[in-house]
Amino acid sequence: ADKALGRDGNVFLPYWDWTVQQADGLPAVIRERFTGWPDDFWPADLQQHSRTRALKRNTDQGMAAQLRAWQVTQSASDCLLATQHWAHASTQFSGHSSYPSLENPHNDLHVIVGGNGGQMGSVAWAAYDIAFWLHHCNVDRIYASYLKLEADSADEFANFQTDLFKSAYAPFEKADGSKYSSNDTFDTAALGYTYDELFEAPAQNQLREPPTFILFAGVKVSEFESKCYQIHAYVMDAATEDE
């Protein structure tokens, strides 16, 4: 889009880290500088639509209270503990995981910022609030953090959701004219950007004695799909194994 406007295409979007300084609510730069749209922004047939007359958001006090009450920071941290990509990336399987999905804090922020009737609370209108883009950059940053922790995520996605893995992201095209797909989204550097800082997974309970490991040679968990994610091993006294 930037190149289509005659520029060089070197653009970036900042992220809003809503896990810190929650007492401030919305960042001041958004609250003070982006209070609405230019007068000629909406086409004539939308200028009197209820969603375009004014940009509506929750108050800073309301956002701060809900960010704390809904424990959004904890949810964003805990989603990094999911060991399977499908559990981290989608709420579709929330009943099968011990940890929240990244979609949980993502969805919470939309509701919190939108407040009572604001654009951010509507799927159809959320992207018309600039807070949407800063919020989604932070969600992408959390996802990038997860990919660093779980390097086999692409393999899990490819085996568990094959139909989505290579589906085209129209209208987004590469330099050679081919379409981007999910397969291209597991390395931000390859897409031309990186983050200054990633999230760390929360500390977990420490082992107090060395564990016993059993090696199942040749078993590739990423190829199990949804059929099985547990292998049970039974240890018996060699002297009684024939009883």
JSON list of C-alpha atoms in Angstrom, two decimals:
[
{"chain": "A", "resi": 1, "resn": "ALA", "atom": "CA", "xyz": [0.00, 0.00, 0.00]},
{"chain": "A", "resi": 2, "resn": "ASP", "atom": "CA", "xyz": [2.84, 2.39, 0.82]},
{"chain": "A", "resi": 3, "resn": "LYS", "atom": "CA", "xyz": [4.50, 1.70, -2.54]},
{"chain": "A", "resi": 4, "resn": "ALA", "atom": "CA", "xyz": [1.17, 2.17, -4.30]},
{"chain": "A", "resi": 5, "resn": "LEU", "atom": "CA", "xyz": [1.19, 5.69, -2.87]},
{"chain": "A", "resi": 6, "resn": "GLY", "atom": "CA", "xyz": [4.59, 6.34, -4.44]},
{"chain": "A", "resi": 7, "resn": "ARG", "atom": "CA", "xyz": [6.71, 5.76, -1.35]},
{"chain": "A", "resi": 8, "resn": "ASP", "atom": "CA", "xyz": [9.49, 3.22, -0.62]},
{"chain": "A", "resi": 9, "resn": "GLY", "atom": "CA", "xyz": [7.46, 0.66, 1.33]},
{"chain": "A", "resi": 10, "resn": "ASN", "atom": "CA", "xyz": [9.66, 0.92, 4.43]},
{"chain": "A", "resi": 11, "resn": "VAL", "atom": "CA", "xyz": [7.01, 1.23, 7.11]},
{"chain": "A", "resi": 12, "resn": "PHE", "atom": "CA", "xyz": [6.54, -0.22, 10.56]},
{"chain": "A", "resi": 13, "resn": "LEU", "atom": "CA", "xyz": [3.84, -0.44, 13.19]},
{"chain": "A", "resi": 14, "resn": "PRO", "atom": "CA", "xyz": [4.55, -0.02, 16.91]},
{"chain": "A", "resi": 15, "resn": "TYR", "atom": "CA", "xyz": [3.03, -2.36, 19.46]},
{"chain": "A", "resi": 16, "resn": "TRP", "atom": "CA", "xyz": [1.04, -1.52, 22.56]},
{"chain": "A", "resi": 17, "resn": "ASP", "atom": "CA", "xyz": [2.26, -3.70, 25.42]},
{"chain": "A", "resi": 18, "resn": "TRP", "atom": "CA", "xyz": [-0.93, -3.85, 27.48]},
{"chain": "A", "resi": 19, "resn": "THR", "atom": "CA", "xyz": [0.76, -6.14, 30.03]},
{"chain": "A", "resi": 20, "resn": "VAL", "atom": "CA", "xyz": [2.56, -3.15, 31.61]},
{"chain": "A", "resi": 21, "resn": "GLN", "atom": "CA", "xyz": [1.45, 0.29, 32.83]},
{"chain": "A", "resi": 22, "resn": "GLN", "atom": "CA", "xyz": [-2.14, -0.88, 32.87]},
{"chain": "A", "resi": 23, "resn": "ALA", "atom": "CA", "xyz": [-3.16, 1.95, 35.19]},
{"chain": "A", "resi": 24, "resn": "ASP", "atom": "CA", "xyz": [-2.73, 4.33, 32.24]},
{"chain": "A", "resi": 25, "resn": "GLY", "atom": "CA", "xyz": [-5.38, 2.59, 30.17]},
{"chain": "A", "resi": 26, "resn": "LEU", "atom": "CA", "xyz": [-4.89, 3.43, 26.50]},
{"chain": "A", "resi": 27, "resn": "PRO", "atom": "CA", "xyz": [-1.43, 4.86, 25.58]},
{"chain": "A", "resi": 28, "resn": "ALA", "atom": "CA", "xyz": [-1.52, 8.64, 25.66]},
{"chain": "A", "resi": 29, "resn": "VAL", "atom": "CA", "xyz": [-0.37, 8.92, 22.04]},
{"chain": "A", "resi": 30, "resn": "ILE", "atom": "CA", "xyz": [-3.51, 7.09, 20.91]},
{"chain": "A", "resi": 31, "resn": "ARG", "atom": "CA", "xyz": [-5.88, 8.85, 23.27]},
{"chain": "A", "resi": 32, "resn": "GLU", "atom": "CA", "xyz": [-4.56, 12.32, 22.43]},
{"chain": "A", "resi": 33, "resn": "ARG", "atom": "CA", "xyz": [-3.69, 12.11, 18.74]},
{"chain": "A", "resi": 34, "resn": "PHE", "atom": "CA", "xyz": [-6.24, 9.67, 17.35]},
{"chain": "A", "resi": 35, "resn": "THR", "atom": "CA", "xyz": [-9.63, 10.85, 18.46]},
{"chain": "A", "resi": 36, "resn": "GLY", "atom": "CA", "xyz": [-11.47, 10.27, 15.20]},
{"chain": "A", "resi": 37, "resn": "TRP", "atom": "CA", "xyz": [-11.13, 10.15, 11.43]},
{"chain": "A", "resi": 38, "resn": "PRO", "atom": "CA", "xyz": [-10.38, 12.85, 8.81]},
{"chain": "A", "resi": 39, "resn": "ASP", "atom": "CA", "xyz": [-13.51, 14.59, 7.53]},
{"chain": "A", "resi": 40, "resn": "ASP", "atom": "CA", "xyz": [-13.23, 12.94, 4.12]},
{"chain": "A", "resi": 41, "resn": "PHE", "atom": "CA", "xyz": [-12.40, 9.48, 5.44]},
{"chain": "A", "resi": 42, "resn": "TRP", "atom": "CA", "xyz": [-15.79, 7.79, 4.98]},
{"chain": "A", "resi": 43, "resn": "PRO", "atom": "CA", "xyz": [-17.57, 7.50, 1.63]},
{"chain": "A", "resi": 44, "resn": "ALA", "atom": "CA", "xyz": [-20.88, 9.36, 1.39]},
{"chain": "A", "resi": 45, "resn": "ASP", "atom": "CA", "xyz": [-23.03, 6.26, 1.89]},
{"chain": "A", "resi": 46, "resn": "LEU", "atom": "CA", "xyz": [-21.37, 5.54, 5.26]},
{"chain": "A", "resi": 47, "resn": "GLN", "atom": "CA", "xyz": [-21.07, 9.03, 6.71]},
{"chain": "A", "resi": 48, "resn": "GLN", "atom": "CA", "xyz": [-24.32, 8.74, 8.63]},
{"chain": "A", "resi": 49, "resn": "HIS", "atom": "CA", "xyz": [-23.83, 5.17, 9.76]},
{"chain": "A", "resi": 50, "resn": "SER", "atom": "CA", "xyz": [-24.03, 4.74, 13.54]},
{"chain": "A", "resi": 51, "resn": "ARG", "atom": "CA", "xyz": [-20.50, 3.32, 13.62]},
{"chain": "A", "resi": 52, "resn": "THR", "atom": "CA", "xyz": [-18.89, 6.18, 11.69]},
{"chain": "A", "resi": 53, "resn": "ARG", "atom": "CA", "xyz": [-20.31, 9.24, 13.43]},
{"chain": "A", "resi": 54, "resn": "ALA", "atom": "CA", "xyz": [-17.82, 9.09, 16.30]},
{"chain": "A", "resi": 55, "resn": "LEU", "atom": "CA", "xyz": [-14.92, 6.95, 17.45]},
{"chain": "A", "resi": 56, "resn": "LYS", "atom": "CA", "xyz": [-16.00, 5.34, 20.69]},
{"chain": "A", "resi": 57, "resn": "ARG", "atom": "CA", "xyz": [-13.79, 3.71, 23.31]},
{"chain": "A", "resi": 58, "resn": "ASN", "atom": "CA", "xyz": [-13.85, 2.73, 26.95]},
{"chain": "A", "resi": 59, "resn": "THR", "atom": "CA", "xyz": [-12.41, 5.25, 29.42]},
{"chain": "A", "resi": 60, "resn": "ASP", "atom": "CA", "xyz": [-8.83, 4.84, 30.65]},
{"chain": "A", "resi": 61, "resn": "GLN", "atom": "CA", "xyz": [-10.16, 4.12, 34.13]},
{"chain": "A", "resi": 62, "resn": "GLY", "atom": "CA", "xyz": [-12.51, 1.47, 32.76]},
{"chain": "A", "resi": 63, "resn": "MET", "atom": "CA", "xyz": [-9.75, -0.17, 30.74]},
{"chain": "A", "resi": 64, "resn": "ALA", "atom": "CA", "xyz": [-7.34, -0.21, 33.69]},
{"chain": "A", "resi": 65, "resn": "ALA", "atom": "CA", "xyz": [-9.93, -1.80, 35.95]},
{"chain": "A", "resi": 66, "resn": "GLN", "atom": "CA", "xyz": [-10.85, -4.52, 33.46]},
{"chain": "A", "resi": 67, "resn": "LEU", "atom": "CA", "xyz": [-7.25, -5.28, 32.53]},
{"chain": "A", "resi": 68, "resn": "ARG", "atom": "CA", "xyz": [-6.59, -6.03, 36.18]},
{"chain": "A", "resi": 69, "resn": "ALA", "atom": "CA", "xyz": [-9.90, -7.77, 36.94]},
{"chain": "A", "resi": 70, "resn": "TRP", "atom": "CA", "xyz": [-9.71, -10.04, 33.89]},
{"chain": "A", "resi": 71, "resn": "GLN", "atom": "CA", "xyz": [-6.05, -10.89, 34.62]},
{"chain": "A", "resi": 72, "resn": "VAL", "atom": "CA", "xyz": [-5.07, -10.25, 31.02]},
{"chain": "A", "resi": 73, "resn": "THR", "atom": "CA", "xyz": [-1.34, -10.17, 31.79]},
{"chain": "A", "resi": 74, "resn": "GLN", "atom": "CA", "xyz": [-1.52, -13.58, 33.45]},
{"chain": "A", "resi": 75, "resn": "SER", "atom": "CA", "xyz": [-3.45, -14.98, 30.51]},
{"chain": "A", "resi": 76, "resn": "ALA", "atom": "CA", "xyz": [-0.87, -13.67, 28.03]},
{"chain": "A", "resi": 77, "resn": "SER", "atom": "CA", "xyz": [1.91, -15.21, 30.09]},
{"chain": "A", "resi": 78, "resn": "ASP", "atom": "CA", "xyz": [0.22, -18.58, 30.66]},
{"chain": "A", "resi": 79, "resn": "CYS", "atom": "CA", "xyz": [-0.56, -19.10, 26.97]},
{"chain": "A", "resi": 80, "resn": "LEU", "atom": "CA", "xyz": [3.19, -19.47, 26.40]},
{"chain": "A", "resi": 81, "resn": "LEU", "atom": "CA", "xyz": [3.11, -22.67, 28.45]},
{"chain": "A", "resi": 82, "resn": "ALA", "atom": "CA", "xyz": [0.94, -24.58, 25.98]},
{"chain": "A", "resi": 83, "resn": "THR", "atom": "CA", "xyz": [3.09, -27.33, 24.50]},
{"chain": "A", "resi": 84, "resn": "GLN", "atom": "CA", "xyz": [0.95, -27.86, 21.39]},
{"chain": "A", "resi": 85, "resn": "HIS", "atom": "CA", "xyz": [0.60, -25.18, 18.74]},
{"chain": "A", "resi": 86, "resn": "TRP", "atom": "CA", "xyz": [-3.14, -25.75, 18.28]},
{"chain": "A", "resi": 87, "resn": "ALA", "atom": "CA", "xyz": [-3.72, -25.14, 21.99]},
{"chain": "A", "resi": 88, "resn": "HIS", "atom": "CA", "xyz": [-1.77, -21.87, 21.96]},
{"chain": "A", "resi": 89, "resn": "ALA", "atom": "CA", "xyz": [-3.17, -20.44, 18.73]},
{"chain": "A", "resi": 90, "resn": "SER", "atom": "CA", "xyz": [-6.90, -21.18, 18.89]},
{"chain": "A", "resi": 91, "resn": "THR", "atom": "CA", "xyz": [-9.77, -21.21, 21.37]},
{"chain": "A", "resi": 92, "resn": "GLN", "atom": "CA", "xyz": [-11.39, -23.99, 19.35]},
{"chain": "A", "resi": 93, "resn": "PHE", "atom": "CA", "xyz": [-9.62, -26.57, 21.48]},
{"chain": "A", "resi": 94, "resn": "SER", "atom": "CA", "xyz": [-9.76, -24.76, 24.83]},
{"chain": "A", "resi": 95, "resn": "GLY", "atom": "CA", "xyz": [-11.40, -27.72, 26.54]},
{"chain": "A", "resi": 96, "resn": "HIS", "atom": "CA", "xyz": [-8.37, -29.88, 25.76]},
{"chain": "A", "resi": 97, "resn": "SER", "atom": "CA", "xyz": [-5.62, -27.68, 27.18]},
{"chain": "A", "resi": 98, "resn": "SER", "atom": "CA", "xyz": [-4.52, -26.69, 30.67]},
{"chain": "A", "resi": 99, "resn": "TYR", "atom": "CA", "xyz": [-3.54, -23.23, 29.50]},
{"chain": "A", "resi": 100, "resn": "PRO", "atom": "CA", "xyz": [-5.37, -20.34, 27.83]},
{"chain": "A", "resi": 101, "resn": "SER", "atom": "CA", "xyz": [-5.02, -19.68, 24.13]},
{"chain": "A", "resi": 102, "resn": "LEU", "atom": "CA", "xyz": [-3.44, -16.49, 22.82]},
{"chain": "A", "resi": 103, "resn": "GLU", "atom": "CA", "xyz": [-6.92, -15.74, 21.53]},
{"chain": "A", "resi": 104, "resn": "ASN", "atom": "CA", "xyz": [-8.11, -15.25, 25.12]},
{"chain": "A", "resi": 105, "resn": "PRO", "atom": "CA", "xyz": [-6.16, -12.06, 25.92]},
{"chain": "A", "resi": 106, "resn": "HIS", "atom": "CA", "xyz": [-6.61, -10.97, 22.28]},
{"chain": "A", "resi": 107, "resn": "ASN", "atom": "CA", "xyz": [-10.39, -11.16, 22.57]},
{"chain": "A", "resi": 108, "resn": "ASP", "atom": "CA", "xyz": [-10.40, -9.59, 26.03]},
{"chain": "A", "resi": 109, "resn": "LEU", "atom": "CA", "xyz": [-8.57, -6.49, 24.77]},
{"chain": "A", "resi": 110, "resn": "HIS", "atom": "CA", "xyz": [-11.09, -5.96, 22.00]},
{"chain": "A", "resi": 111, "resn": "VAL", "atom": "CA", "xyz": [-13.94, -5.97, 24.51]},
{"chain": "A", "resi": 112, "resn": "ILE", "atom": "CA", "xyz": [-12.04, -3.87, 27.06]},
{"chain": "A", "resi": 113, "resn": "VAL", "atom": "CA", "xyz": [-11.05, -1.14, 24.59]},
{"chain": "A", "resi": 114, "resn": "GLY", "atom": "CA", "xyz": [-14.40, -1.11, 22.82]},
{"chain": "A", "resi": 115, "resn": "GLY", "atom": "CA", "xyz": [-16.33, -0.61, 26.02]},
{"chain": "A", "resi": 116, "resn": "ASN", "atom": "CA", "xyz": [-20.03, 0.00, 25.50]},
{"chain": "A", "resi": 117, "resn": "GLY", "atom": "CA", "xyz": [-20.58, 0.06, 21.74]},
{"chain": "A", "resi": 118, "resn": "GLY", "atom": "CA", "xyz": [-17.08, 1.04, 20.61]},
{"chain": "A", "resi": 119, "resn": "GLN", "atom": "CA", "xyz": [-15.63, 0.00, 17.27]},
{"chain": "A", "resi": 120, "resn": "MET", "atom": "CA", "xyz": [-12.98, -2.26, 18.86]},
{"chain": "A", "resi": 121, "resn": "GLY", "atom": "CA", "xyz": [-15.72, -4.49, 20.21]},
{"chain": "A", "resi": 122, "resn": "SER", "atom": "CA", "xyz": [-17.09, -5.19, 16.73]},
{"chain": "A", "resi": 123, "resn": "VAL", "atom": "CA", "xyz": [-15.49, -7.64, 14.29]},
{"chain": "A", "resi": 124, "resn": "ALA", "atom": "CA", "xyz": [-16.70, -5.58, 11.33]},
{"chain": "A", "resi": 125, "resn": "TRP", "atom": "CA", "xyz": [-15.49, -2.20, 12.61]},
{"chain": "A", "resi": 126, "resn": "ALA", "atom": "CA", "xyz": [-12.53, -2.86, 14.94]},
{"chain": "A", "resi": 127, "resn": "ALA", "atom": "CA", "xyz": [-9.83, -2.18, 12.34]},
{"chain": "A", "resi": 128, "resn": "TYR", "atom": "CA", "xyz": [-11.07, 1.40, 11.94]},
{"chain": "A", "resi": 129, "resn": "ASP", "atom": "CA", "xyz": [-9.68, 2.24, 15.39]},
{"chain": "A", "resi": 130, "resn": "ILE", "atom": "CA", "xyz": [-5.90, 2.67, 15.27]},
{"chain": "A", "resi": 131, "resn": "ALA", "atom": "CA", "xyz": [-5.73, 0.91, 18.65]},
{"chain": "A", "resi": 132, "resn": "PHE", "atom": "CA", "xyz": [-6.58, -2.27, 16.72]},
{"chain": "A", "resi": 133, "resn": "TRP", "atom": "CA", "xyz": [-3.26, -2.23, 14.88]},
{"chain": "A", "resi": 134, "resn": "LEU", "atom": "CA", "xyz": [-1.11, -1.54, 17.95]},
{"chain": "A", "resi": 135, "resn": "HIS", "atom": "CA", "xyz": [-2.99, -4.25, 19.84]},
{"chain": "A", "resi": 136, "resn": "HIS", "atom": "CA", "xyz": [-2.52, -6.81, 17.07]},
{"chain": "A", "resi": 137, "resn": "CYS", "atom": "CA", "xyz": [1.18, -6.04, 16.82]},
{"chain": "A", "resi": 138, "resn": "ASN", "atom": "CA", "xyz": [1.48, -6.97, 20.49]},
{"chain": "A", "resi": 139, "resn": "VAL", "atom": "CA", "xyz": [-0.50, -10.17, 19.91]},
{"chain": "A", "resi": 140, "resn": "ASP", "atom": "CA", "xyz": [1.90, -10.98, 17.06]},
{"chain": "A", "resi": 141, "resn": "ARG", "atom": "CA", "xyz": [4.83, -10.29, 19.43]},
{"chain": "A", "resi": 142, "resn": "ILE", "atom": "CA", "xyz": [3.45, -12.80, 21.94]},
{"chain": "A", "resi": 143, "resn": "TYR", "atom": "CA", "xyz": [3.01, -15.31, 19.12]},
{"chain": "A", "resi": 144, "resn": "ALA", "atom": "CA", "xyz": [6.60, -14.73, 17.98]},
{"chain": "A", "resi": 145, "resn": "SER", "atom": "CA", "xyz": [7.66, -15.39, 21.57]},
{"chain": "A", "resi": 146, "resn": "TYR", "atom": "CA", "xyz": [5.81, -18.70, 21.52]},
{"chain": "A", "resi": 147, "resn": "LEU", "atom": "CA", "xyz": [7.41, -19.75, 18.24]},
{"chain": "A", "resi": 148, "resn": "LYS", "atom": "CA", "xyz": [10.83, -19.15, 19.74]},
{"chain": "A", "resi": 149, "resn": "LEU", "atom": "CA", "xyz": [9.92, -21.39, 22.68]},
{"chain": "A", "resi": 150, "resn": "GLU", "atom": "CA", "xyz": [8.21, -24.08, 20.59]},
{"chain": "A", "resi": 151, "resn": "ALA", "atom": "CA", "xyz": [10.34, -24.53, 17.47]},
{"chain": "A", "resi": 152, "resn": "ASP", "atom": "CA", "xyz": [8.24, -27.44, 16.17]},
{"chain": "A", "resi": 153, "resn": "SER", "atom": "CA", "xyz": [5.09, -25.33, 15.84]},
{"chain": "A", "resi": 154, "resn": "ALA", "atom": "CA", "xyz": [5.15, -25.29, 12.04]},
{"chain": "A", "resi": 155, "resn": "ASP", "atom": "CA", "xyz": [5.35, -29.08, 11.91]},
{"chain": "A", "resi": 156, "resn": "GLU", "atom": "CA", "xyz": [2.46, -29.40, 14.36]},
{"chain": "A", "resi": 157, "resn": "PHE", "atom": "CA", "xyz": [0.34, -26.97, 12.37]},
{"chain": "A", "resi": 158, "resn": "ALA", "atom": "CA", "xyz": [1.12, -28.75, 9.10]},
{"chain": "A", "resi": 159, "resn": "ASN", "atom": "CA", "xyz": [0.11, -32.14, 10.50]},
{"chain": "A", "resi": 160, "resn": "PHE", "atom": "CA", "xyz": [-2.84, -31.08, 12.64]},
{"chain": "A", "resi": 161, "resn": "GLN", "atom": "CA", "xyz": [-4.47, -28.50, 10.35]},
{"chain": "A", "resi": 162, "resn": "THR", "atom": "CA", "xyz": [-3.24, -29.46, 6.90]},
{"chain": "A", "resi": 163, "resn": "ASP", "atom": "CA", "xyz": [-6.02, -27.65, 5.05]},
{"chain": "A", "resi": 164, "resn": "LEU", "atom": "CA", "xyz": [-5.07, -24.31, 6.62]},
{"chain": "A", "resi": 165, "resn": "PHE", "atom": "CA", "xyz": [-1.30, -24.65, 6.49]},
{"chain": "A", "resi": 166, "resn": "LYS", "atom": "CA", "xyz": [-0.95, -23.87, 2.79]},
{"chain": "A", "resi": 167, "resn": "SER", "atom": "CA", "xyz": [-4.17, -21.96, 2.15]},
{"chain": "A", "resi": 168, "resn": "ALA", "atom": "CA", "xyz": [-3.48, -18.69, 0.32]},
{"chain": "A", "resi": 169, "resn": "TYR", "atom": "CA", "xyz": [-3.65, -15.37, 2.17]},
{"chain": "A", "resi": 170, "resn": "ALA", "atom": "CA", "xyz": [-5.20, -13.39, -0.66]},
{"chain": "A", "resi": 171, "resn": "PRO", "atom": "CA", "xyz": [-4.61, -10.64, -1.64]},
{"chain": "A", "resi": 172, "resn": "PHE", "atom": "CA", "xyz": [-1.13, -10.62, -0.06]},
{"chain": "A", "resi": 173, "resn": "GLU", "atom": "CA", "xyz": [1.50, -11.46, -2.68]},
{"chain": "A", "resi": 174, "resn": "LYS", "atom": "CA", "xyz": [5.22, -12.15, -2.59]},
{"chain": "A", "resi": 175, "resn": "ALA", "atom": "CA", "xyz": [7.67, -10.55, -4.98]},
{"chain": "A", "resi": 176, "resn": "ASP", "atom": "CA", "xyz": [7.29, -13.49, -7.37]},
{"chain": "A", "resi": 177, "resn": "GLY", "atom": "CA", "xyz": [3.51, -13.07, -7.51]},
{"chain": "A", "resi": 178, "resn": "SER", "atom": "CA", "xyz": [2.66, -16.13, -5.38]},
{"chain": "A", "resi": 179, "resn": "LYS", "atom": "CA", "xyz": [0.40, -15.73, -2.37]},
{"chain": "A", "resi": 180, "resn": "TYR", "atom": "CA", "xyz": [1.52, -15.82, 1.24]},
{"chain": "A", "resi": 181, "resn": "SER", "atom": "CA", "xyz": [0.16, -18.68, 3.37]},
{"chain": "A", "resi": 182, "resn": "SER", "atom": "CA", "xyz": [0.31, -19.89, 6.97]},
{"chain": "A", "resi": 183, "resn": "ASN", "atom": "CA", "xyz": [3.50, -21.69, 6.03]},
{"chain": "A", "resi": 184, "resn": "ASP", "atom": "CA", "xyz": [5.21, -18.30, 5.71]},
{"chain": "A", "resi": 185, "resn": "THR", "atom": "CA", "xyz": [4.27, -17.00, 9.16]},
{"chain": "A", "resi": 186, "resn": "PHE", "atom": "CA", "xyz": [6.62, -18.91, 11.44]},
{"chain": "A", "resi": 187, "resn": "ASP", "atom": "CA", "xyz": [9.64, -16.62, 11.07]},
{"chain": "A", "resi": 188, "resn": "THR", "atom": "CA", "xyz": [9.21, -12.85, 11.39]},
{"chain": "A", "resi": 189, "resn": "ALA", "atom": "CA", "xyz": [12.77, -12.19, 10.18]},
{"chain": "A", "resi": 190, "resn": "ALA", "atom": "CA", "xyz": [11.97, -13.93, 6.89]},
{"chain": "A", "resi": 191, "resn": "LEU", "atom": "CA", "xyz": [9.00, -11.58, 6.56]},
{"chain": "A", "resi": 192, "resn": "GLY", "atom": "CA", "xyz": [11.27, -8.57, 7.05]},
{"chain": "A", "resi": 193, "resn": "TYR", "atom": "CA", "xyz": [10.75, -7.58, 10.67]},
{"chain": "A", "resi": 194, "resn": "THR", "atom": "CA", "xyz": [11.74, -8.50, 14.22]},
{"chain": "A", "resi": 195, "resn": "TYR", "atom": "CA", "xyz": [10.76, -7.32, 17.70]},
{"chain": "A", "resi": 196, "resn": "ASP", "atom": "CA", "xyz": [13.03, -5.48, 20.10]},
{"chain": "A", "resi": 197, "resn": "GLU", "atom": "CA", "xyz": [11.93, -7.69, 22.99]},
{"chain": "A", "resi": 198, "resn": "LEU", "atom": "CA", "xyz": [10.04, -10.95, 23.32]},
{"chain": "A", "resi": 199, "resn": "PHE", "atom": "CA", "xyz": [8.09, -12.39, 26.22]},
{"chain": "A", "resi": 200, "resn": "GLU", "atom": "CA", "xyz": [9.63, -14.99, 28.50]},
{"chain": "A", "resi": 201, "resn": "ALA", "atom": "CA", "xyz": [7.64, -18.03, 29.54]},
{"chain": "A", "resi": 202, "resn": "PRO", "atom": "CA", "xyz": [6.71, -17.94, 33.25]},
{"chain": "A", "resi": 203, "resn": "ALA", "atom": "CA", "xyz": [8.83, -20.01, 35.61]},
{"chain": "A", "resi": 204, "resn": "GLN", "atom": "CA", "xyz": [7.45, -23.40, 36.51]},
{"chain": "A", "resi": 205, "resn": "ASN", "atom": "CA", "xyz": [8.02, -25.74, 39.44]},
{"chain": "A", "resi": 206, "resn": "GLN", "atom": "CA", "xyz": [11.56, -27.01, 39.65]},
{"chain": "A", "resi": 207, "resn": "LEU", "atom": "CA", "xyz": [12.45, -30.71, 39.71]},
{"chain": "A", "resi": 208, "resn": "ARG", "atom": "CA", "xyz": [13.91, -31.80, 43.04]},
{"chain": "A", "resi": 209, "resn": "GLU", "atom": "CA", "xyz": [15.49, -35.00, 41.73]},
{"chain": "A", "resi": 210, "resn": "PRO", "atom": "CA", "xyz": [16.58, -36.27, 38.31]},
{"chain": "A", "resi": 211, "resn": "PRO", "atom": "CA", "xyz": [13.67, -37.76, 36.33]},
{"chain": "A", "resi": 212, "resn": "THR", "atom": "CA", "xyz": [13.69, -41.13, 34.62]},
{"chain": "A", "resi": 213, "resn": "PHE", "atom": "CA", "xyz": [13.45, -40.88, 30.84]},
{"chain": "A", "resi": 214, "resn": "ILE", "atom": "CA", "xyz": [12.25, -43.47, 28.35]},
{"chain": "A", "resi": 215, "resn": "LEU", "atom": "CA", "xyz": [13.25, -43.02, 24.71]},
{"chain": "A", "resi": 216, "resn": "PHE", "atom": "CA", "xyz": [10.72, -43.99, 22.03]},
{"chain": "A", "resi": 217, "resn": "ALA", "atom": "CA", "xyz": [13.03, -43.91, 19.04]},
{"chain": "A", "resi": 218, "resn": "GLY", "atom": "CA", "xyz": [11.45, -42.92, 15.74]},
{"chain": "A", "resi": 219, "resn": "VAL", "atom": "CA", "xyz": [8.25, -41.54, 17.26]},
{"chain": "A", "resi": 220, "resn": "LYS", "atom": "CA", "xyz": [7.35, -38.11, 15.85]},
{"chain": "A", "resi": 221, "resn": "VAL", "atom": "CA", "xyz": [4.73, -36.44, 18.00]},
{"chain": "A", "resi": 222, "resn": "SER", "atom": "CA", "xyz": [4.00, -33.87, 15.30]},
{"chain": "A", "resi": 223, "resn": "GLU", "atom": "CA", "xyz": [2.66, -36.68, 13.09]},
{"chain": "A", "resi": 224, "resn": "PHE", "atom": "CA", "xyz": [0.13, -37.93, 15.62]},
{"chain": "A", "resi": 225, "resn": "GLU", "atom": "CA", "xyz": [-2.41, -35.28, 14.51]},
{"chain": "A", "resi": 226, "resn": "SER", "atom": "CA", "xyz": [-5.31, -35.41, 16.97]},
{"chain": "A", "resi": 227, "resn": "LYS", "atom": "CA", "xyz": [-5.33, -39.16, 17.38]},
{"chain": "A", "resi": 228, "resn": "CYS", "atom": "CA", "xyz": [-3.01, -39.53, 20.36]},
{"chain": "A", "resi": 229, "resn": "TYR", "atom": "CA", "xyz": [-0.76, -37.34, 22.45]},
{"chain": "A", "resi": 230, "resn": "GLN", "atom": "CA", "xyz": [-0.01, -39.74, 25.29]},
{"chain": "A", "resi": 231, "resn": "ILE", "atom": "CA", "xyz": [2.18, -42.82, 25.53]},
{"chain": "A", "resi": 232, "resn": "HIS", "atom": "CA", "xyz": [1.90, -44.92, 28.68]},
{"chain": "A", "resi": 233, "resn": "ALA", "atom": "CA", "xyz": [4.89, -46.87, 29.97]},
{"chain": "A", "resi": 234, "resn": "TYR", "atom": "CA", "xyz": [4.59, -49.54, 32.66]},
{"chain": "A", "resi": 235, "resn": "VAL", "atom": "CA", "xyz": [7.66, -50.40, 34.75]},
{"chain": "A", "resi": 236, "resn": "MET", "atom": "CA", "xyz": [7.72, -53.83, 36.36]},
{"chain": "A", "resi": 237, "resn": "ASP", "atom": "CA", "xyz": [10.09, -55.78, 38.53]},
{"chain": "A", "resi": 238, "resn": "ALA", "atom": "CA", "xyz": [11.95, -58.16, 36.22]},
{"chain": "A", "resi": 239, "resn": "ALA", "atom": "CA", "xyz": [11.51, -60.95, 38.78]},
{"chain": "A", "resi": 240, "resn": "THR", "atom": "CA", "xyz": [7.73, -60.74, 38.63]},
{"chain": "A", "resi": 241, "resn": "GLU", "atom": "CA", "xyz": [7.11, -59.89, 34.97]},
{"chain": "A", "resi": 242, "resn": "ASP", "atom": "CA", "xyz": [5.83, -63.44, 34.21]},
{"chain": "A", "resi": 243, "resn": "GLU", "atom": "CA", "xyz": [3.32, -63.52, 37.09]}
]
